[in-house]
Amino acid sequence: MRQHLQLLRILPTRTHLIAISACVLFFAGAMLLPSSDVAANKQQSITLKAPKSDTAAPQQLAPIPKPISATPAATTASPAKTTLAMVTPIEQPKAVAAPTAVAPAAKAAEPEQPAEEWLSIQIRSGDNLTTLFKKAGLGPNQLYPMLNGIKPSKALARLKPGQSLEFLIEQGELIKLRHITSPLTQTLVSRSDDSYKIEAIEFTPEITHSYRQGTIEDSLFLSASDAGLSQTKIMELAGIFGWDVDFVLDIRKGDSFEVVYEERWLDGKKIGEGNIVAAEFVNQGNAFQAIRYTDSNGDSNYFTPEGKSMRKAFLRTPVDFTRISSRFNPNRKHPIFKTKRPHRGVDYAAPTGTPIKSAGDGKVIFAGRKGGYGKVVIVQHGQKYTTLYAHMSRIKPGMKRGKRVKQGNTIGYVGSTGYATGPHLHYEFRLNGVHRNPLTVKLPQAAPLPKKEMNRFKQQAAEHLAMLEGYRQTQLAKN
Ligand SMILES: [Zn+2]
């Protein structure tokens, strides 16, 4: 029997960190042994290490963002420009100096124009054009001619708290007014003599790439956030490799990751993050690479450099690890059974109520109580595969024989019914009726790229891999 010592890892939920712990114990070659009941947690339990911030050793460099171009694209219809060049990092684009607190977005690209002094007023709840004009020091004599002068005045009627209204006033006269609806959209009203013009303006952000890399000490989450990745990006990274790597059980100290992702810039300001375009994850010495590809229909997915889908017919981890919120309890009670019995699945320790997901598309063939399994759901996937989820506290209502489920659908909730000493998911994977180790079984791949996409894919893949390699070299040179 082999036991896997696990370090505790933590992963984020939307709002807070959560700790996960679990243990895996299985018989090598369990599939050769006669099938039997479930031996809940009778194998030795494993002590997990609690996360301590002071043990999160500083990661290797967290490279700074490298916006590649300093020129904000302030045109309307031009498509997002993706800069692929591996140029030397230059300084972050600087906001054009503006005398007011607001950098004039539309004007940034035309520095030859004299700086305009815009007055920016934050819209608060209860505000309307009258109150906002008043705050700007303008009376109805400025507001009403403008409202009469612009035809679709509706555009200015939808004022939302948090947005801003900006005024360009000269000698007490309103010259221009703009309603900033988002970093990329605004409505501009301009006056010349006594006529008014209203226009919707859209900005195209400059897309640059950012590179982050790190080596895992304690957990993916800690190391990746030390490397400067946002929570969202960490979850995306885990999602991309989640079919190959079990982020609950597979992660080891020394595993490493590299990510290239997009950043959106406007007028020298970072306005958001874009997609991960290329990434590598090294897990226990195995390197996985993923490349984002948008096909000719506009659908985006991640593929290996060879064009195989990163998605598999099965999820590696059937518990929603983002919601596991309690730490492993090293003082938990000893297993029920003292005798040696084969363990034909994997146990994921998780709090009662944690959602359990169907590992793949399929059909429920059993949902109910079954001996030591307690409340259990068995799903059939195609002809060859079945997966089993035991010890549920609750089977999701509606799960019954014949019910179709999609990959990732919640089918029940973690519990400790049957022979279980504490709440956990006991997960089994069977191929042609034979138990296989869910952690190592080769999972069937989702559909690969169609042939007609291959040329385009190869080109994009080569560019993205070159980008990853370029950043890596730059990084090495710096060390
Ligand atoms: Zn088990």
Short mmCIF file of C-alpha atoms and ligand atoms in Angstrom, two decimals:
data_model
loop_
_atom_site.label_atom_id
_atom_site.label_comp_id
_atom_site.label_asym_id
_atom_site.label_seq_id
_atom_site.Cartn_x
_atom_site.Cartn_y
_atom_site.Cartn_z
CA MET A 1 0.00 0.00 0.00
CA ARG A 2 1.25 3.35 -0.89
CA GLN A 3 0.39 6.40 0.97
CA HIS A 4 0.59 9.87 -0.30
CA LEU A 5 1.55 12.50 2.09
CA GLN A 6 -0.25 15.63 1.32
CA LEU A 7 0.56 19.11 2.20
CA LEU A 8 -2.36 21.23 2.84
CA ARG A 9 -3.24 23.54 0.09
CA ILE A 10 -5.49 26.39 0.03
CA LEU A 11 -7.48 27.76 -2.75
CA PRO A 12 -9.62 30.79 -3.00
CA THR A 13 -13.32 31.19 -3.11
CA ARG A 14 -14.70 34.37 -4.45
CA THR A 15 -14.30 36.17 -1.24
CA HIS A 16 -11.93 34.40 1.00
CA LEU A 17 -9.29 31.83 1.19
CA ILE A 18 -10.20 28.41 2.03
CA ALA A 19 -8.18 25.56 3.08
CA ILE A 20 -8.43 22.18 1.61
CA SER A 21 -7.07 19.05 2.76
CA ALA A 22 -7.51 15.56 1.78
CA CYS A 23 -5.79 12.32 1.81
CA VAL A 24 -5.38 9.70 -0.74
CA LEU A 25 -4.79 6.17 -0.01
CA PHE A 26 -5.11 3.42 -2.39
CA PHE A 27 -3.75 0.07 -3.23
CA ALA A 28 -1.50 -0.02 -6.16
CA GLY A 29 -3.13 -2.52 -8.36
CA ALA A 30 -6.36 -2.43 -6.46
CA MET A 31 -8.13 -3.22 -9.66
CA LEU A 32 -6.75 -6.72 -9.54
CA LEU A 33 -8.30 -7.47 -6.22
CA PRO A 34 -11.79 -8.70 -5.83
CA SER A 35 -14.25 -5.94 -5.73
CA SER A 36 -15.61 -5.21 -2.35
CA ASP A 37 -17.28 -2.72 -0.18
CA VAL A 38 -16.11 0.58 0.67
CA ALA A 39 -13.61 0.83 3.36
CA ALA A 40 -14.19 4.31 4.30
CA ASN A 41 -11.18 5.83 5.89
CA LYS A 42 -9.57 2.80 7.23
CA GLN A 43 -6.17 3.45 5.83
CA GLN A 44 -3.76 5.45 7.82
CA SER A 45 -4.73 8.98 7.89
CA ILE A 46 -2.25 11.52 6.87
CA THR A 47 -1.33 14.61 8.64
CA LEU A 48 -1.72 17.71 6.70
CA LYS A 49 0.14 20.82 7.30
CA ALA A 50 -1.84 23.83 8.21
CA PRO A 51 -1.17 26.88 6.12
CA LYS A 52 0.91 29.46 7.81
CA SER A 53 1.68 32.63 6.12
CA ASP A 54 5.19 32.59 7.45
CA THR A 55 5.93 29.32 5.77
CA ALA A 56 4.98 30.69 2.42
CA ALA A 57 8.51 31.25 1.33
CA PRO A 58 8.94 34.16 -0.96
CA GLN A 59 8.54 32.97 -4.47
CA GLN A 60 10.83 33.66 -7.25
CA LEU A 61 10.42 36.92 -8.83
CA ALA A 62 7.11 38.31 -9.48
CA PRO A 63 7.86 40.04 -12.71
CA ILE A 64 6.38 43.38 -13.23
CA PRO A 65 3.84 43.96 -15.90
CA LYS A 66 5.33 44.67 -19.24
CA PRO A 67 3.10 46.77 -21.33
CA ILE A 68 4.66 46.64 -24.67
CA SER A 69 3.34 49.74 -26.24
CA ALA A 70 2.69 53.04 -24.66
CA THR A 71 0.27 54.28 -27.22
CA PRO A 72 -3.29 53.96 -26.21
CA ALA A 73 -5.61 53.17 -29.02
CA ALA A 74 -8.32 55.72 -28.85
CA THR A 75 -10.13 54.96 -32.00
CA THR A 76 -13.50 53.46 -32.38
CA ALA A 77 -13.78 50.55 -34.71
CA SER A 78 -10.25 49.25 -34.79
CA PRO A 79 -9.91 45.69 -33.54
CA ALA A 80 -7.98 44.97 -30.40
CA LYS A 81 -4.37 44.92 -31.26
CA THR A 82 -2.37 42.10 -29.86
CA THR A 83 1.26 42.76 -29.56
CA LEU A 84 3.22 39.61 -29.80
CA ALA A 85 6.67 40.99 -30.07
CA MET A 86 9.14 40.14 -27.38
CA VAL A 87 10.51 43.57 -27.02
CA THR A 88 12.46 44.72 -24.07
CA PRO A 89 10.11 45.86 -21.40
CA ILE A 90 9.66 49.56 -21.54
CA GLU A 91 8.27 51.82 -18.94
CA GLN A 92 4.64 51.62 -18.22
CA PRO A 93 2.69 53.96 -20.37
CA LYS A 94 2.28 57.19 -18.55
CA ALA A 95 -0.93 59.00 -18.31
CA VAL A 96 -0.83 62.20 -20.21
CA ALA A 97 -0.43 64.93 -17.71
CA ALA A 98 -3.70 66.62 -17.20
CA PRO A 99 -4.29 69.68 -15.10
CA THR A 100 -7.36 68.15 -13.57
CA ALA A 101 -7.70 64.90 -11.76
CA VAL A 102 -9.11 63.34 -14.85
CA ALA A 103 -6.88 62.29 -17.67
CA PRO A 104 -8.77 63.27 -20.78
CA ALA A 105 -9.14 59.92 -22.36
CA ALA A 106 -10.13 60.98 -25.81
CA LYS A 107 -7.41 63.56 -26.03
CA ALA A 108 -4.53 61.52 -24.75
CA ALA A 109 -3.58 60.45 -28.19
CA GLU A 110 -3.50 64.00 -29.48
CA PRO A 111 -1.04 65.74 -27.24
CA GLU A 112 -0.72 68.66 -29.63
CA GLN A 113 -4.09 69.95 -28.51
CA PRO A 114 -4.12 72.32 -25.60
CA ALA A 115 -5.04 70.58 -22.40
CA GLU A 116 -8.66 70.98 -21.58
CA GLU A 117 -9.74 71.51 -18.03
CA TRP A 118 -12.49 69.08 -17.39
CA LEU A 119 -14.45 69.07 -14.21
CA SER A 120 -15.38 65.57 -13.12
CA ILE A 121 -18.32 64.88 -10.90
CA GLN A 122 -19.09 61.46 -9.47
CA ILE A 123 -22.69 60.45 -9.87
CA ARG A 124 -24.27 59.52 -6.56
CA SER A 125 -27.58 57.93 -5.91
CA GLY A 126 -30.34 60.50 -6.13
CA ASP A 127 -28.44 62.61 -8.64
CA ASN A 128 -29.99 63.79 -11.85
CA LEU A 129 -28.86 66.21 -14.51
CA THR A 130 -30.20 69.19 -12.56
CA THR A 131 -28.32 68.32 -9.39
CA LEU A 132 -25.18 67.44 -11.30
CA PHE A 133 -25.25 70.68 -13.27
CA LYS A 134 -25.71 72.50 -10.00
CA LYS A 135 -22.67 70.76 -8.53
CA ALA A 136 -20.76 71.90 -11.58
CA GLY A 137 -21.88 75.43 -10.95
CA LEU A 138 -24.18 75.50 -13.96
CA GLY A 139 -27.77 76.61 -13.91
CA PRO A 140 -30.87 75.64 -15.89
CA ASN A 141 -29.88 78.19 -18.52
CA GLN A 142 -27.07 75.84 -19.48
CA LEU A 143 -28.94 72.59 -19.00
CA TYR A 144 -32.16 73.20 -20.92
CA PRO A 145 -30.75 74.50 -24.19
CA MET A 146 -28.53 71.44 -24.25
CA LEU A 147 -31.40 69.06 -23.55
CA ASN A 148 -33.44 70.71 -26.26
CA GLY A 149 -30.50 70.68 -28.60
CA ILE A 150 -29.71 67.00 -28.47
CA LYS A 151 -32.19 64.65 -30.04
CA PRO A 152 -31.66 61.39 -28.26
CA SER A 153 -31.42 62.87 -24.82
CA LYS A 154 -32.22 59.44 -23.46
CA ALA A 155 -28.53 58.70 -23.60
CA LEU A 156 -28.03 61.06 -20.72
CA ALA A 157 -31.08 59.87 -18.85
CA ARG A 158 -29.49 56.68 -17.63
CA LEU A 159 -27.16 58.03 -14.99
CA LYS A 160 -25.87 55.44 -12.59
CA PRO A 161 -24.15 55.94 -9.28
CA GLY A 162 -20.44 55.31 -9.63
CA GLN A 163 -20.25 56.71 -13.13
CA SER A 164 -19.14 60.25 -13.69
CA LEU A 165 -20.25 63.26 -15.59
CA GLU A 166 -17.52 65.53 -16.84
CA PHE A 167 -17.88 69.14 -17.83
CA LEU A 168 -15.77 71.39 -19.98
CA ILE A 169 -16.73 74.91 -19.04
CA GLU A 170 -15.38 78.12 -20.44
CA GLN A 171 -16.39 81.45 -18.98
CA GLY A 172 -19.41 79.93 -17.33
CA GLU A 173 -20.60 78.35 -20.56
CA LEU A 174 -20.83 74.62 -21.03
CA ILE A 175 -18.75 73.67 -24.05
CA LYS A 176 -18.66 69.90 -23.72
CA LEU A 177 -20.20 67.33 -21.49
CA ARG A 178 -19.31 63.71 -21.28
CA HIS A 179 -20.96 60.87 -19.46
CA ILE A 180 -18.39 58.23 -18.65
CA THR A 181 -20.29 54.97 -18.63
CA SER A 182 -17.31 52.61 -18.41
CA PRO A 183 -13.58 52.80 -18.92
CA LEU A 184 -14.22 52.07 -22.57
CA THR A 185 -17.47 53.87 -23.31
CA GLN A 186 -18.75 57.39 -22.99
CA THR A 187 -21.34 59.73 -24.40
CA LEU A 188 -20.02 63.08 -25.51
CA VAL A 189 -22.10 66.18 -26.04
CA SER A 190 -20.34 69.08 -27.71
CA ARG A 191 -21.62 72.51 -28.42
CA SER A 192 -20.67 74.83 -31.18
CA ASP A 193 -22.45 78.15 -31.11
CA ASP A 194 -26.00 77.16 -30.42
CA SER A 195 -26.08 73.67 -31.82
CA TYR A 196 -25.29 70.51 -29.92
CA LYS A 197 -23.89 67.24 -31.10
CA ILE A 198 -24.17 64.00 -29.20
CA GLU A 199 -22.04 60.97 -29.91
CA ALA A 200 -21.25 57.63 -28.40
CA ILE A 201 -17.54 57.04 -28.09
CA GLU A 202 -15.89 53.70 -27.65
CA PHE A 203 -12.26 53.15 -26.93
CA THR A 204 -10.32 50.10 -27.93
CA PRO A 205 -7.93 49.05 -25.22
CA GLU A 206 -4.36 48.32 -25.94
CA ILE A 207 -3.67 44.66 -25.24
CA THR A 208 -0.33 43.83 -23.75
CA HIS A 209 0.97 40.64 -22.25
CA SER A 210 2.13 39.91 -18.80
CA TYR A 211 4.19 36.98 -17.62
CA ARG A 212 4.18 35.38 -14.20
CA GLN A 213 5.95 32.30 -12.94
CA GLY A 214 6.44 30.61 -9.63
CA THR A 215 7.32 27.45 -7.81
CA ILE A 216 4.94 25.94 -5.36
CA GLU A 217 5.97 25.80 -1.75
CA ASP A 218 2.76 25.27 0.13
CA SER A 219 -0.10 25.72 -2.22
CA LEU A 220 -0.86 26.88 -5.70
CA PHE A 221 -2.84 29.73 -4.30
CA LEU A 222 -0.09 31.11 -2.09
CA SER A 223 2.64 30.72 -4.66
CA ALA A 224 0.58 32.13 -7.46
CA SER A 225 -0.51 35.13 -5.49
CA ASP A 226 3.08 35.70 -4.43
CA ALA A 227 3.93 35.66 -8.11
CA GLY A 228 1.43 38.44 -8.64
CA LEU A 229 -1.50 36.55 -10.10
CA SER A 230 -4.98 37.71 -9.20
CA GLN A 231 -7.45 35.29 -7.66
CA THR A 232 -9.36 35.20 -10.91
CA LYS A 233 -6.25 34.28 -12.87
CA ILE A 234 -5.33 31.57 -10.36
CA MET A 235 -8.75 30.00 -10.72
CA GLU A 236 -8.47 30.20 -14.50
CA LEU A 237 -5.06 28.56 -14.35
CA ALA A 238 -6.42 25.79 -12.14
CA GLY A 239 -9.36 25.44 -14.52
CA ILE A 240 -7.15 25.07 -17.59
CA PHE A 241 -5.05 22.30 -16.09
CA GLY A 242 -7.82 20.88 -13.92
CA TRP A 243 -8.41 17.98 -16.29
CA ASP A 244 -4.84 16.80 -15.98
CA VAL A 245 -3.87 17.86 -12.51
CA ASP A 246 -5.87 17.21 -9.39
CA PHE A 247 -5.34 20.45 -7.54
CA VAL A 248 -6.57 18.87 -4.34
CA LEU A 249 -4.34 15.84 -4.29
CA ASP A 250 -1.62 16.03 -6.94
CA ILE A 251 0.20 19.19 -6.02
CA ARG A 252 3.70 18.80 -4.63
CA LYS A 253 6.27 21.20 -3.36
CA GLY A 254 8.47 22.11 -6.30
CA ASP A 255 5.67 22.05 -8.86
CA SER A 256 5.86 25.16 -10.96
CA PHE A 257 3.82 27.28 -13.28
CA GLU A 258 4.25 29.92 -15.94
CA VAL A 259 1.52 32.05 -17.37
CA VAL A 260 1.24 34.64 -20.11
CA TYR A 261 -1.96 36.59 -20.01
CA GLU A 262 -3.38 39.72 -21.52
CA GLU A 263 -3.74 43.05 -19.84
CA ARG A 264 -5.94 45.83 -21.12
CA TRP A 265 -4.65 49.33 -21.06
CA LEU A 266 -6.24 52.58 -21.92
CA ASP A 267 -4.57 55.90 -21.83
CA GLY A 268 -1.69 54.60 -19.78
CA LYS A 269 -3.93 53.03 -17.21
CA LYS A 270 -4.46 49.34 -16.71
CA ILE A 271 -8.18 48.81 -16.97
CA GLY A 272 -8.33 45.08 -16.59
CA GLU A 273 -6.94 41.65 -17.27
CA GLY A 274 -7.67 39.58 -20.31
CA ASN A 275 -7.33 35.92 -21.07
CA ILE A 276 -4.52 33.55 -20.33
CA VAL A 277 -2.96 32.95 -23.75
CA ALA A 278 -0.35 30.38 -22.85
CA ALA A 279 0.58 28.54 -19.71
CA GLU A 280 2.69 25.72 -18.45
CA PHE A 281 2.24 23.69 -15.32
CA VAL A 282 4.83 21.23 -14.10
CA ASN A 283 3.34 18.70 -11.74
CA GLN A 284 5.60 16.08 -10.18
CA GLY A 285 7.97 16.41 -13.07
CA ASN A 286 5.34 16.23 -15.80
CA ALA A 287 5.01 19.38 -17.86
CA PHE A 288 1.65 20.35 -19.28
CA GLN A 289 1.33 23.19 -21.75
CA ALA A 290 -1.84 24.93 -22.74
CA ILE A 291 -2.52 27.43 -25.49
CA ARG A 292 -5.62 29.46 -25.97
CA TYR A 293 -7.04 29.25 -29.43
CA THR A 294 -10.00 31.09 -30.87
CA ASP A 295 -11.36 29.16 -33.81
CA SER A 296 -12.89 30.59 -36.95
CA ASN A 297 -16.33 30.54 -35.31
CA GLY A 298 -15.02 32.70 -32.50
CA ASP A 299 -15.07 29.95 -29.88
CA SER A 300 -12.09 29.89 -27.58
CA ASN A 301 -10.61 26.90 -25.85
CA TYR A 302 -7.32 25.63 -24.53
CA PHE A 303 -5.29 23.07 -26.38
CA THR A 304 -1.99 21.28 -26.08
CA PRO A 305 0.67 22.46 -28.54
CA GLU A 306 -0.36 19.47 -30.67
CA GLY A 307 -3.94 20.64 -30.90
CA LYS A 308 -5.49 18.24 -28.40
CA SER A 309 -8.16 19.69 -26.16
CA MET A 310 -7.12 20.38 -22.59
CA ARG A 311 -10.60 19.29 -21.65
CA LYS A 312 -11.18 15.66 -21.04
CA ALA A 313 -14.28 13.57 -21.00
CA PHE A 314 -13.82 13.47 -17.21
CA LEU A 315 -12.93 15.92 -14.54
CA ARG A 316 -9.99 14.82 -12.49
CA THR A 317 -11.50 16.18 -9.28
CA PRO A 318 -15.20 15.64 -8.67
CA VAL A 319 -15.48 17.86 -5.63
CA ASP A 320 -15.83 21.54 -6.00
CA PHE A 321 -12.55 22.39 -4.43
CA THR A 322 -13.27 26.08 -4.50
CA ARG A 323 -15.81 25.52 -1.81
CA ILE A 324 -13.92 23.31 0.51
CA SER A 325 -13.48 25.53 3.45
CA SER A 326 -12.24 23.66 6.44
CA ARG A 327 -8.87 22.34 7.25
CA PHE A 328 -8.01 18.79 7.63
CA ASN A 329 -8.31 17.68 11.20
CA PRO A 330 -5.21 15.77 12.20
CA ASN A 331 -6.89 14.63 15.40
CA ARG A 332 -9.71 12.93 13.66
CA LYS A 333 -10.96 9.65 15.03
CA HIS A 334 -9.43 6.44 14.00
CA PRO A 335 -11.01 4.52 11.20
CA ILE A 336 -13.78 2.12 11.91
CA PHE A 337 -12.13 -0.94 10.50
CA LYS A 338 -8.99 -2.26 12.02
CA THR A 339 -8.54 -4.98 9.44
CA LYS A 340 -6.85 -4.44 6.14
CA ARG A 341 -9.29 -3.89 3.32
CA PRO A 342 -8.71 -2.61 -0.14
CA HIS A 343 -9.61 0.94 -0.84
CA ARG A 344 -10.92 1.22 -4.35
CA GLY A 345 -11.25 4.90 -4.68
CA VAL A 346 -9.99 8.22 -3.58
CA ASP A 347 -11.16 10.09 -0.52
CA TYR A 348 -11.57 13.80 -0.60
CA ALA A 349 -11.99 15.23 2.88
CA ALA A 350 -14.35 18.14 2.74
CA PRO A 351 -16.98 19.67 4.95
CA THR A 352 -20.46 18.26 4.95
CA GLY A 353 -22.49 19.94 2.27
CA THR A 354 -19.66 20.59 -0.19
CA PRO A 355 -21.09 20.05 -3.70
CA ILE A 356 -20.04 16.91 -5.54
CA LYS A 357 -19.88 17.18 -9.31
CA SER A 358 -20.41 14.58 -11.95
CA ALA A 359 -16.96 13.92 -13.40
CA GLY A 360 -18.38 13.59 -16.88
CA ASP A 361 -21.49 13.67 -19.01
CA GLY A 362 -23.60 10.62 -18.38
CA LYS A 363 -26.63 8.98 -16.95
CA VAL A 364 -27.41 8.16 -13.33
CA ILE A 365 -27.68 4.40 -12.91
CA PHE A 366 -28.06 4.36 -9.16
CA ALA A 367 -29.01 6.96 -6.57
CA GLY A 368 -29.83 5.89 -3.05
CA ARG A 369 -28.45 4.02 -0.07
CA LYS A 370 -26.09 1.11 -0.54
CA GLY A 371 -24.43 -0.55 2.48
CA GLY A 372 -21.12 0.93 3.49
CA TYR A 373 -21.34 3.54 0.75
CA GLY A 374 -24.22 5.23 2.53
CA LYS A 375 -25.99 7.59 0.18
CA VAL A 376 -24.38 7.06 -3.15
CA VAL A 377 -24.78 8.06 -6.78
CA ILE A 378 -23.37 6.02 -9.64
CA VAL A 379 -23.11 7.60 -13.07
CA GLN A 380 -22.60 5.72 -16.31
CA HIS A 381 -20.59 7.48 -19.02
CA GLY A 382 -20.94 5.92 -22.44
CA GLN A 383 -20.47 2.18 -22.59
CA LYS A 384 -17.24 1.75 -20.72
CA TYR A 385 -17.10 4.06 -17.78
CA THR A 386 -18.86 4.44 -14.47
CA THR A 387 -18.09 6.78 -11.59
CA LEU A 388 -19.28 6.40 -8.03
CA TYR A 389 -19.71 9.04 -5.35
CA ALA A 390 -20.26 7.76 -1.81
CA HIS A 391 -21.06 8.89 1.74
CA MET A 392 -23.21 11.80 0.59
CA SER A 393 -25.06 13.72 3.21
CA ARG A 394 -27.69 14.39 0.62
CA ILE A 395 -28.31 13.30 -2.92
CA LYS A 396 -29.31 16.23 -5.06
CA PRO A 397 -33.08 16.20 -5.57
CA GLY A 398 -34.00 14.84 -8.97
CA MET A 399 -31.04 12.47 -9.19
CA LYS A 400 -32.57 9.12 -9.94
CA ARG A 401 -31.98 6.21 -12.23
CA GLY A 402 -32.01 7.40 -15.84
CA LYS A 403 -31.38 11.06 -15.10
CA ARG A 404 -28.93 12.64 -17.54
CA VAL A 405 -26.15 14.74 -16.11
CA LYS A 406 -23.54 17.00 -17.64
CA GLN A 407 -19.94 17.22 -16.59
CA GLY A 408 -19.71 19.52 -13.58
CA ASN A 409 -23.37 19.25 -12.58
CA THR A 410 -23.86 18.93 -8.85
CA ILE A 411 -25.21 15.48 -8.06
CA GLY A 412 -25.03 15.51 -4.28
CA TYR A 413 -23.26 16.86 -1.23
CA VAL A 414 -20.39 15.63 0.87
CA GLY A 415 -21.35 13.79 4.03
CA SER A 416 -20.47 10.79 6.14
CA THR A 417 -23.28 8.34 5.58
CA GLY A 418 -22.35 4.65 5.50
CA TYR A 419 -18.96 3.55 6.81
CA ALA A 420 -17.26 6.86 7.18
CA THR A 421 -15.54 8.36 10.12
CA GLY A 422 -15.87 11.90 8.94
CA PRO A 423 -17.30 13.85 6.05
CA HIS A 424 -15.57 13.05 2.79
CA LEU A 425 -16.26 12.04 -0.75
CA HIS A 426 -15.28 8.51 -1.63
CA TYR A 427 -14.84 8.51 -5.40
CA GLU A 428 -14.46 5.47 -7.62
CA PHE A 429 -13.71 5.24 -11.29
CA ARG A 430 -14.40 2.05 -13.20
CA LEU A 431 -13.42 1.12 -16.70
CA ASN A 432 -15.31 -1.88 -18.06
CA GLY A 433 -16.37 -2.68 -14.52
CA VAL A 434 -12.82 -2.71 -13.18
CA HIS A 435 -11.76 -0.24 -10.53
CA ARG A 436 -9.08 2.14 -11.71
CA ASN A 437 -7.14 4.67 -9.75
CA PRO A 438 -9.00 7.93 -10.40
CA LEU A 439 -5.80 9.87 -9.89
CA THR A 440 -3.78 8.16 -12.53
CA VAL A 441 -6.19 6.56 -14.98
CA LYS A 442 -5.72 7.91 -18.46
CA LEU A 443 -8.79 9.98 -19.15
CA PRO A 444 -10.34 10.01 -22.60
CA GLN A 445 -9.87 13.30 -24.41
CA ALA A 446 -12.57 15.66 -25.55
CA ALA A 447 -12.80 16.23 -29.29
CA PRO A 448 -9.56 17.54 -30.83
CA LEU A 449 -9.42 20.51 -33.17
CA PRO A 450 -11.03 19.91 -36.52
CA LYS A 451 -8.55 19.46 -39.35
CA LYS A 452 -9.54 22.68 -41.07
CA GLU A 453 -8.49 24.69 -38.01
CA MET A 454 -5.12 23.03 -37.72
CA ASN A 455 -3.04 25.39 -39.84
CA ARG A 456 -4.34 28.46 -38.14
CA PHE A 457 -3.94 26.80 -34.77
CA LYS A 458 -0.34 25.79 -35.42
CA GLN A 459 0.51 29.35 -36.30
CA GLN A 460 -1.11 30.79 -33.18
CA ALA A 461 0.35 28.06 -31.01
CA ALA A 462 3.84 28.75 -32.32
CA GLU A 463 3.46 32.46 -31.58
CA HIS A 464 2.15 31.89 -28.09
CA LEU A 465 4.79 29.32 -27.25
CA ALA A 466 7.48 31.65 -28.57
CA MET A 467 6.06 34.32 -26.32
CA LEU A 468 6.21 32.01 -23.29
CA GLU A 469 9.76 31.04 -24.20
CA GLY A 470 10.77 34.65 -24.77
CA TYR A 471 9.56 35.71 -21.36
CA ARG A 472 11.23 32.70 -19.78
CA GLN A 473 14.57 33.65 -21.34
CA THR A 474 14.18 37.24 -20.23
CA GLN A 475 13.44 35.97 -16.76
CA LEU A 476 16.45 33.68 -16.71
CA ALA A 477 18.67 36.48 -17.90
CA LYS A 478 17.50 38.61 -15.02
CA ASN A 479 18.23 35.99 -12.40
ZN ZN B 1 -12.81 5.93 0.50
#
